[in-house]
XYZ file of C-alpha atoms in Angstrom:
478
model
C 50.614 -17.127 19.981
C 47.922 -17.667 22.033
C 45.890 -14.473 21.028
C 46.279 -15.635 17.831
C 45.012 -18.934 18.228
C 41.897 -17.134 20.225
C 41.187 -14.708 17.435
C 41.146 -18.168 15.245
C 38.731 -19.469 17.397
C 36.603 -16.356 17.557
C 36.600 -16.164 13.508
C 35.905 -19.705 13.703
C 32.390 -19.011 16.140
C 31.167 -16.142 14.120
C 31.486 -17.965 11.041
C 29.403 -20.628 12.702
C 26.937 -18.438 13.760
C 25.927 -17.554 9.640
C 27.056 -21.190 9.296
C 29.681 -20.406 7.091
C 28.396 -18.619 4.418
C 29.984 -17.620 1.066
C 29.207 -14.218 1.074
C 30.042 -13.965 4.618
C 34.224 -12.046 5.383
C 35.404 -12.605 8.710
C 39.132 -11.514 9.051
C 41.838 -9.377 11.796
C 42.227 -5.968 11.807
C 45.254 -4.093 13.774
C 44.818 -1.241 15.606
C 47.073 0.767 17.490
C 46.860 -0.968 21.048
C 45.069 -4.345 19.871
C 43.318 -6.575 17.556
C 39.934 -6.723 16.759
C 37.963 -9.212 13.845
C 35.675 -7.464 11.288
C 32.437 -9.072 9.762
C 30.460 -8.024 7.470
C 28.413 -9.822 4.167
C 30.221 -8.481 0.964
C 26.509 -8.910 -1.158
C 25.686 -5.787 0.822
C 28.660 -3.789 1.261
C 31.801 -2.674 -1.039
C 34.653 -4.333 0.755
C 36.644 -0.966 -0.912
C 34.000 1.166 1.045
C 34.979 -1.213 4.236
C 38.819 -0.827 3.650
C 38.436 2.551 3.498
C 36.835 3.651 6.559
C 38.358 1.331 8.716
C 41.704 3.097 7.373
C 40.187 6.128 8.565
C 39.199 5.274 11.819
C 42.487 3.198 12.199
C 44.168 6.491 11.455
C 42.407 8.634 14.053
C 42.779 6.322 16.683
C 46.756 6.564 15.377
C 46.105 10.399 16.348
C 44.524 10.311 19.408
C 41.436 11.553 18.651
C 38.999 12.097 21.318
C 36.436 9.241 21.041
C 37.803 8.517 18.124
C 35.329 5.843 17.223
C 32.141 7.977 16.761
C 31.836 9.572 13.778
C 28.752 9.894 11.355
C 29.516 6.377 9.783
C 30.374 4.488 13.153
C 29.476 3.929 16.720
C 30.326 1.392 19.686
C 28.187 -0.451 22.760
C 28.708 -3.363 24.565
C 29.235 -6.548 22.611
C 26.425 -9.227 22.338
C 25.669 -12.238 20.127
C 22.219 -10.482 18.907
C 23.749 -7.400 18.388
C 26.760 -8.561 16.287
C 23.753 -10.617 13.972
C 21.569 -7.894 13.594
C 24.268 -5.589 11.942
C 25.563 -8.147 9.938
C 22.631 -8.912 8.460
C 21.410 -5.520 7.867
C 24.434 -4.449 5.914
C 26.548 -2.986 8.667
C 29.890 -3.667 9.356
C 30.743 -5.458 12.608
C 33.989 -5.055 13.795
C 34.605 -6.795 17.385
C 37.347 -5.585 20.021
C 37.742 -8.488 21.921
C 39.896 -7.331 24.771
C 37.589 -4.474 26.011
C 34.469 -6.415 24.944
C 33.290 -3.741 22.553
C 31.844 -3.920 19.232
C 32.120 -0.676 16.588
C 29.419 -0.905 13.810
C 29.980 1.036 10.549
C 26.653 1.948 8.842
C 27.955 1.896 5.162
C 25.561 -0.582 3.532
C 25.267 -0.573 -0.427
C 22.149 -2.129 -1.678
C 21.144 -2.102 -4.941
C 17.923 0.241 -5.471
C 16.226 0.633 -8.373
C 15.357 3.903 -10.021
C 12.464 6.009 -8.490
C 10.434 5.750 -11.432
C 6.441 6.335 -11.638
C 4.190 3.412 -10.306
C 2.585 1.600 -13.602
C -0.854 1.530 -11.779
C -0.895 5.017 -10.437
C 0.061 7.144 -13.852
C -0.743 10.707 -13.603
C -0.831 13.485 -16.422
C 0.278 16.337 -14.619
C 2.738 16.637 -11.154
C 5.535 14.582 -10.168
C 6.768 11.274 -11.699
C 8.302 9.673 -8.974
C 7.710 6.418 -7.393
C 8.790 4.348 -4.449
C 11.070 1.909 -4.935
C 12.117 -1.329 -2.292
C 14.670 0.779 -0.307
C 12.666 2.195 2.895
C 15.546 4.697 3.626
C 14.875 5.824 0.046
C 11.126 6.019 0.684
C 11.494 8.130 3.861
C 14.219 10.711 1.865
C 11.438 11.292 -1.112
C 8.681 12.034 1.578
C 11.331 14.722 3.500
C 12.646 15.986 0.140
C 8.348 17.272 -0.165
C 8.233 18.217 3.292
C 11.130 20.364 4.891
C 9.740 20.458 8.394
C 10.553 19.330 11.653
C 7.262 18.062 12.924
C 7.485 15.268 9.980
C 7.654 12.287 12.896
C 9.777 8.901 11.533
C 9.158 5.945 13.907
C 11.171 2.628 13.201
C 10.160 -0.577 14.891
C 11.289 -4.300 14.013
C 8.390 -6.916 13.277
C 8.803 -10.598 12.937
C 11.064 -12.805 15.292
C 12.871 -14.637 12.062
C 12.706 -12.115 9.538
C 12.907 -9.211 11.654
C 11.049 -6.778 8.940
C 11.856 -3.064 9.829
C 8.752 -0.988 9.745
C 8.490 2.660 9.649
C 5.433 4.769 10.434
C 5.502 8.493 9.308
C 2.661 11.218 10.373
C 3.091 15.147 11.200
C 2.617 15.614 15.102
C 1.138 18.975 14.538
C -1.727 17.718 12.574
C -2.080 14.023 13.070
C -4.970 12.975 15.548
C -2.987 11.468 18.776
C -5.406 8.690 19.345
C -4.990 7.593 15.522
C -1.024 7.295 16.500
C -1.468 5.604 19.650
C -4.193 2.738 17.229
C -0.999 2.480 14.598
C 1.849 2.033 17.173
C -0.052 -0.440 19.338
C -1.228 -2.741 16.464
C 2.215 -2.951 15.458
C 3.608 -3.456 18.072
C 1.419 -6.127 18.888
C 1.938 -8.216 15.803
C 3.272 -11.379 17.099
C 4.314 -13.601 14.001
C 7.534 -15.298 13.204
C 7.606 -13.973 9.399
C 6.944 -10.794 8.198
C 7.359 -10.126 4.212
C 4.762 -8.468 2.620
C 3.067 -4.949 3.367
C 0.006 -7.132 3.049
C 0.171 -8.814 6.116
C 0.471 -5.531 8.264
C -2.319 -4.461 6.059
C -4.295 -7.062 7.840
C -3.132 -6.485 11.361
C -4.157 -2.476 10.991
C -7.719 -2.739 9.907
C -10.192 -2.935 11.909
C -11.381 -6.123 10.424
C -10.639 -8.044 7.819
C -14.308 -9.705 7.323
C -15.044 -6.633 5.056
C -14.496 -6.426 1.097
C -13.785 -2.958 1.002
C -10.454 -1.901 1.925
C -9.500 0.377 5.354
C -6.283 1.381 4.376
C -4.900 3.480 1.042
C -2.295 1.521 -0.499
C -0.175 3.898 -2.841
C 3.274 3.725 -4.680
C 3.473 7.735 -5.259
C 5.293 10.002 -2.778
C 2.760 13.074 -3.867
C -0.162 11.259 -2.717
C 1.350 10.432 0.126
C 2.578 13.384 1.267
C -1.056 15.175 0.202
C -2.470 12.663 2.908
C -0.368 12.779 5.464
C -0.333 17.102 5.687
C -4.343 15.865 5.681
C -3.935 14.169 9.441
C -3.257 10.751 7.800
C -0.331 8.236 9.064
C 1.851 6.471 6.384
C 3.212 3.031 7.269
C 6.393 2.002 5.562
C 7.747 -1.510 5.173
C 11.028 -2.482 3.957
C 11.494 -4.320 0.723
C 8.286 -3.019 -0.571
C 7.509 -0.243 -2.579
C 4.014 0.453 -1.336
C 2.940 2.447 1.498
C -0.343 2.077 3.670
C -2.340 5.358 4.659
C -4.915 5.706 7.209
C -7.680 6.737 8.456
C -9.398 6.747 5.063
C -12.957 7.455 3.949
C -14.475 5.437 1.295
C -14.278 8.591 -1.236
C -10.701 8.706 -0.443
C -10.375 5.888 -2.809
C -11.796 7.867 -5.488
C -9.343 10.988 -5.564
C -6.177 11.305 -7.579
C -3.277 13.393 -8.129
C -4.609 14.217 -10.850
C -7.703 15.991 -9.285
C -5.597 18.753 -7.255
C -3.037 19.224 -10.434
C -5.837 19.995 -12.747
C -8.353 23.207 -12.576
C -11.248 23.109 -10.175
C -13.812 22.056 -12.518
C -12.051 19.356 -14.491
C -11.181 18.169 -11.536
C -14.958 18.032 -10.116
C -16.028 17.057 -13.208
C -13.913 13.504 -12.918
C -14.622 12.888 -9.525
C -18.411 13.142 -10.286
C -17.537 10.316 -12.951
C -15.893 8.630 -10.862
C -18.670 8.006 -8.443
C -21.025 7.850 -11.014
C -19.028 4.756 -12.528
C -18.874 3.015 -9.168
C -22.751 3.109 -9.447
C -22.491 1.819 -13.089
C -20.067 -1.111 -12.431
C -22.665 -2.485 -9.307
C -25.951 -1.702 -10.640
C -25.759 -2.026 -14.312
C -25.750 -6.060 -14.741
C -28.286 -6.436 -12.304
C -30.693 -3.706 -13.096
C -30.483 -5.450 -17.097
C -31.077 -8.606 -15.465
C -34.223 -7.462 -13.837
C -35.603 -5.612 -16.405
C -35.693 -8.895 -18.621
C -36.874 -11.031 -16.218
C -39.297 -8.845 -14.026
C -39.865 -5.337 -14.992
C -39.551 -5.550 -18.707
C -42.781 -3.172 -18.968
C -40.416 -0.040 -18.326
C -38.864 -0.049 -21.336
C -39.890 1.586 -24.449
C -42.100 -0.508 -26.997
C -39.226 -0.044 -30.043
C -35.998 -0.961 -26.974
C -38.029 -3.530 -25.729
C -38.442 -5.546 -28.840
C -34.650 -4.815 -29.585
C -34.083 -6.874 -26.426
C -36.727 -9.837 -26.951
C -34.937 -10.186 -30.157
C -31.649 -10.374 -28.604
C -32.315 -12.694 -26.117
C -35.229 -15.044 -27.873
C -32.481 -17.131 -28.785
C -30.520 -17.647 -25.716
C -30.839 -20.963 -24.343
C -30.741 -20.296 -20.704
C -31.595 -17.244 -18.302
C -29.802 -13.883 -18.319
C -27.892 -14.998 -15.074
C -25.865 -18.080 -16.654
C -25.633 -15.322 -19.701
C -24.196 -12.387 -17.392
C -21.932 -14.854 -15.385
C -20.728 -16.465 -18.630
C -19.570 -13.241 -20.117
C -18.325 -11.577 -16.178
C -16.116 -14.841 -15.807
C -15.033 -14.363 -19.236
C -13.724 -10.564 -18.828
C -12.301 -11.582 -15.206
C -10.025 -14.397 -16.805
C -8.843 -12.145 -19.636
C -8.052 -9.400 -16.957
C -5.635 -12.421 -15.067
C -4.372 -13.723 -17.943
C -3.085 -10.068 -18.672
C -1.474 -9.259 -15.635
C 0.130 -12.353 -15.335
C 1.718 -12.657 -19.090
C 4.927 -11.011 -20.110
C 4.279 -7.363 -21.249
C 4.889 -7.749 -24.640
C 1.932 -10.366 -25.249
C -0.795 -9.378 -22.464
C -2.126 -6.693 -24.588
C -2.098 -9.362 -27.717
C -4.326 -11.593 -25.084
C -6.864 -8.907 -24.402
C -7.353 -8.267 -28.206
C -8.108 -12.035 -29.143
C -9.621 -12.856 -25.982
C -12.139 -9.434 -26.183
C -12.407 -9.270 -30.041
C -11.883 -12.830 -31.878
C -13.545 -14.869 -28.711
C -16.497 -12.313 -27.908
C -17.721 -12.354 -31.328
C -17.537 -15.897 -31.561
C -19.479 -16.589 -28.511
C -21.830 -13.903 -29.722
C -22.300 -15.547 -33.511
C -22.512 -19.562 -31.798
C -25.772 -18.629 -29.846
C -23.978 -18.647 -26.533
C -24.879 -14.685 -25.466
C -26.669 -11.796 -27.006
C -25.206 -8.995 -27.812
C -26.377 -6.738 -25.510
C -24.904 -8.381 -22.850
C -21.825 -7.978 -24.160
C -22.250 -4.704 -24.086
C -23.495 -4.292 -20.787
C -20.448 -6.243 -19.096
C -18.572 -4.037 -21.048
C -19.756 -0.688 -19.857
C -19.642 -2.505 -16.134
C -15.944 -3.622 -16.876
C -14.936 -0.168 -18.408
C -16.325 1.675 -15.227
C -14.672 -0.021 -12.682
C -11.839 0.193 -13.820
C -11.958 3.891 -13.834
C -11.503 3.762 -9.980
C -7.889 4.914 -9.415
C -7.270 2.403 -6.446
C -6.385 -1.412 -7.443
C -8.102 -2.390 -3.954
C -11.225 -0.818 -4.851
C -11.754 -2.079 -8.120
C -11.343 -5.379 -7.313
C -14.179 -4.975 -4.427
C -16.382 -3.484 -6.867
C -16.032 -6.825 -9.114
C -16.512 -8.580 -6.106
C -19.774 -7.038 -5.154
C -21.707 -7.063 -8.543
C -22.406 -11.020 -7.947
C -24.230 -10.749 -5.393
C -26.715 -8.152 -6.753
C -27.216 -10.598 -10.114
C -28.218 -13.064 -7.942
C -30.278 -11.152 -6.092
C -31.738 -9.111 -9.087
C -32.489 -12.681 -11.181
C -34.518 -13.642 -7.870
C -36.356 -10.771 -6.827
C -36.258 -8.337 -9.478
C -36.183 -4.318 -8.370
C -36.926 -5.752 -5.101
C -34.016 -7.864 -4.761
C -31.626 -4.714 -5.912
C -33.283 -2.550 -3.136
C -32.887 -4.793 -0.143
C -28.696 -5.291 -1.369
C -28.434 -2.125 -1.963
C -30.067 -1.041 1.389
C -27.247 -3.853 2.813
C -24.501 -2.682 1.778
C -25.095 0.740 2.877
C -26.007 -0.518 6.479
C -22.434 -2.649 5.989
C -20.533 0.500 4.964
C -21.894 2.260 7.834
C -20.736 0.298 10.496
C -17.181 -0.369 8.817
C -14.133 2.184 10.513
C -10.410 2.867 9.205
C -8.408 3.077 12.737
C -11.589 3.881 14.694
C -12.999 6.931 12.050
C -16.030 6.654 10.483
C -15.763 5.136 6.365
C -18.651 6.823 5.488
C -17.543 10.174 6.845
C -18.568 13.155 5.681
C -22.027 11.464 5.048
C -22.076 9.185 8.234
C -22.008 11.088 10.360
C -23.105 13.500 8.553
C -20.834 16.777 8.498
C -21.914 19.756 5.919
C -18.379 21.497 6.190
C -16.629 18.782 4.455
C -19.796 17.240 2.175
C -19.031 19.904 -0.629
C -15.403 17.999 -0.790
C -16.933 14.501 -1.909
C -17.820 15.543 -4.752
C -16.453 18.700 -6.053
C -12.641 20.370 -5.670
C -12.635 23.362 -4.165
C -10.415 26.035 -4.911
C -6.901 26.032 -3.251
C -7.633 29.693 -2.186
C -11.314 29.098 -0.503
C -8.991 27.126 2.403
C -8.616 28.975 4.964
C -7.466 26.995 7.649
C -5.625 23.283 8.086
C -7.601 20.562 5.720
C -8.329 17.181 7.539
C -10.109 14.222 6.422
C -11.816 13.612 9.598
C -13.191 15.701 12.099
C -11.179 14.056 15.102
C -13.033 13.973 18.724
C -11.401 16.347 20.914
C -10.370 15.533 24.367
C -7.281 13.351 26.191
C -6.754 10.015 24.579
C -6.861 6.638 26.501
C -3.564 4.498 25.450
C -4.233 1.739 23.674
C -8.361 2.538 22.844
C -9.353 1.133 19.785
C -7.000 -1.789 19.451
């Protein structure tokens, strides 16, 4: 009787400890020689799927099985508080031996995971169709599924003292730089925040700084791409709950590759990454170099184009940089107002909003038409960048060379331009150089920026960075 009424106590402290929750089964189990109380959240497990292995290991311990509590499902330490709370509320199943002080956790968890079906953003015409979904066990089987090797390293490390986020960091040790690995394991290990629950935030502790607006890390949804990067020297980074994974070191052409470029023959696949680039020059440039032309340098144009333009703009009532930012701001709140309505009326948005509005403005006076135009060739181009990141930092940048084209003219574009190469130089992604292969400058690899090369000119182990040679110093970098 007394037993019992300590078991009743003991169900009566762990149900304290997850202060009594609904979801939360607490009850006795007998066993051959004793009693022990089982605890586990049935949200997350199939109380069948419980019943059912316990009945097996109930059974072998019936037999007299050697160490009959390990098996592939289940395994026993020392019994602690934390312990019992982390397996609970991971999905394990606690069961609790109090005589010998033991506690046997069964690892049959049964989340709900959704299909692995192709990232929206990241569509591809030819090569594989899968996507990663919120299950990082999931994740980690479609990357070994590609790769059926044994130097494919999986490191698991828990971030966040309430929320306790697993993270997972993959790389190949045969080809991944050691010093990159040593810059990934000690910034996460030295993220010291209570919450961790979004792949964002350990986006921010990675890079090497944050004051930049072009991204230092690949953020991807496709296993392929990963996969690609990581057999280039690149380390993934893996957080639960989220679907996206984090690659680096990149380059700033990185952002500007796609599956589709490496599925497709060598000189369609040049061919688009030429356009590419040439569209990132097209989104930056473009408004500013129109706005400069009108207000400074309008002598370069053609007689006939030039008095197409006067024309267009005679009318206007204020200066082609209240006209461009007018007609940006316009296109930018269309864009939000897209993502963020259902599906079935965002598209019905962008066809009133870009059609019925647009030529309204157009007809009341408020902006020629050729600006229209030209923030419509700027939108269209940047959103040919594959990478979500990127495009937004491209949308981001053309502001400030309006302003500075409406100011100085030619002049004004020269000394921003001339900036933001001097910025991109001195930006990294975990220590490498963004501006590799051009700076530094490395004529091996400066073929790759711009063309695809054919699979059979590789001769030995492709790398996106040429990594220093020589013994690493733990914890450089960070």
């Amino acid at each position: 009787m007394e037993e019992v009424k300590s078991n009743d106590s003991l169900i009566l402290y762990i149900q304290n400890l997850f202060h009594d929750s609904a979801d939360l089964v607490v009850h006795e189990v007998s066993w051959k020689n004793e009693i022990s109380i089982v605890c586990f959240y049935n949200t997350m497990t199939d109380s069948a799927d419980v019943n059912r292995q316990i009945e097996i290991l109930r059974q072998r311990s019936i037999d007299d099985f050697p160490k009959w509590e390990g098996t592939a499902a289940s395994s026993v330490g020392a019994f602690s508080e934390s312990q019992l709370i982390e397996n609970v509320t991971h999905g394990f199943v606690a069961v609790f031996f109090p005589s010998t002080n033991l506690l046997m956790t069964i690892t049959i968890p049964t989340f709900e995971v959704r299909a692995t079906a192709e990232p929206d953003n990241e569509l591809v015409i030819r090569g594989s169709h899968e996507g990663f979904v919120e299950s990082i066990d999931k994740n980690i089987s479609l990357i070994r599924k590609h790769l059926s090797i044994p130097d494919l390293v999986v490191k698991d490390l828990r971030i966040g003292k309430e929320t306790n986020t697993k993270v997972t960091y993959v790389y190949i040790e045969s080809i991944a730089d050691k010093e990159v690995i040593d810059i990934v394991k000690t910034r996460l290990e030295n993220i010291d925040t209570p919450k961790v629950y979004s792949i964002g935030q350990i986006e921010d502790y990675l890079e090497d700084t944050v004051w930049s607006p072009f991204p230092q890390l690949l953020t991807t949804e496709r296993p392929d791409r990963v996969v690609a990067n990581i057999l280039e020297g690149k380390v993934a980074v893996f957080m639960d709950q989220s679907p996206s994974a984090l690659l680096g070191p990149v380059n700033f052409f990185s952002f500007y590759q796609t599956p589709d470029d490496f599925n497709g023959r060598v000189f369609v696949g040049s061919f688009f990454r030429i356009l590419r680039l040439f569209s990132f020059l097209i989104a930056i440039f473009l408004p500013s170099f129109y706005i400069a032309v009108v207000g400074f340098h309008s002598e370069i144009l053609p007689y006939e184009l030039g008095v197409k333009v006067k024309t267009a703009i005679q009318f206007i009532p204020y200066r082609p940089i209240i006209e461009a930012m007018i007609v940006e701001l316009f296109i930018e709140v269309i864009r939000e107002a897209t993502i963020r309505l259902p599906a079935p009326i965002g598209p019905t948005i962008g066809i009133v909003g870009g059609l019925v509005i647009g030529d309204a403005i157009v007809n009341a006076g408020l902006v020629s038409n050729l600006m229209v135009v030209i923030v419509a060739m700027t939108a269209i181009s940047s959103f040919v960048v594959p990478s979500v990141e990127m495009n937004t930092t491209i949308r981001l940048i053309r502001f400030p060379f309006m302003l500075a084209a409406t100011f100085f003219g030619f002049l004004g574009i020269a000394i921003g331009t001339l900036i933001l190469f001097i910025h991109m130089m001195n930006r990294s992604s975990l220590n490498q150089p963004y501006l590799s292969p051009i700076v530094p400058f490395d004529p091996s690899r400066f073929k790759e920026v711009f063309f695809r090369t054919p699979y059979y000119k590789n001769n030995q182990q492709q790398k996106t960075f040429t990594f220093r040679a020589g013994k690493r110093k733990d914890g450089e970098g960070t």
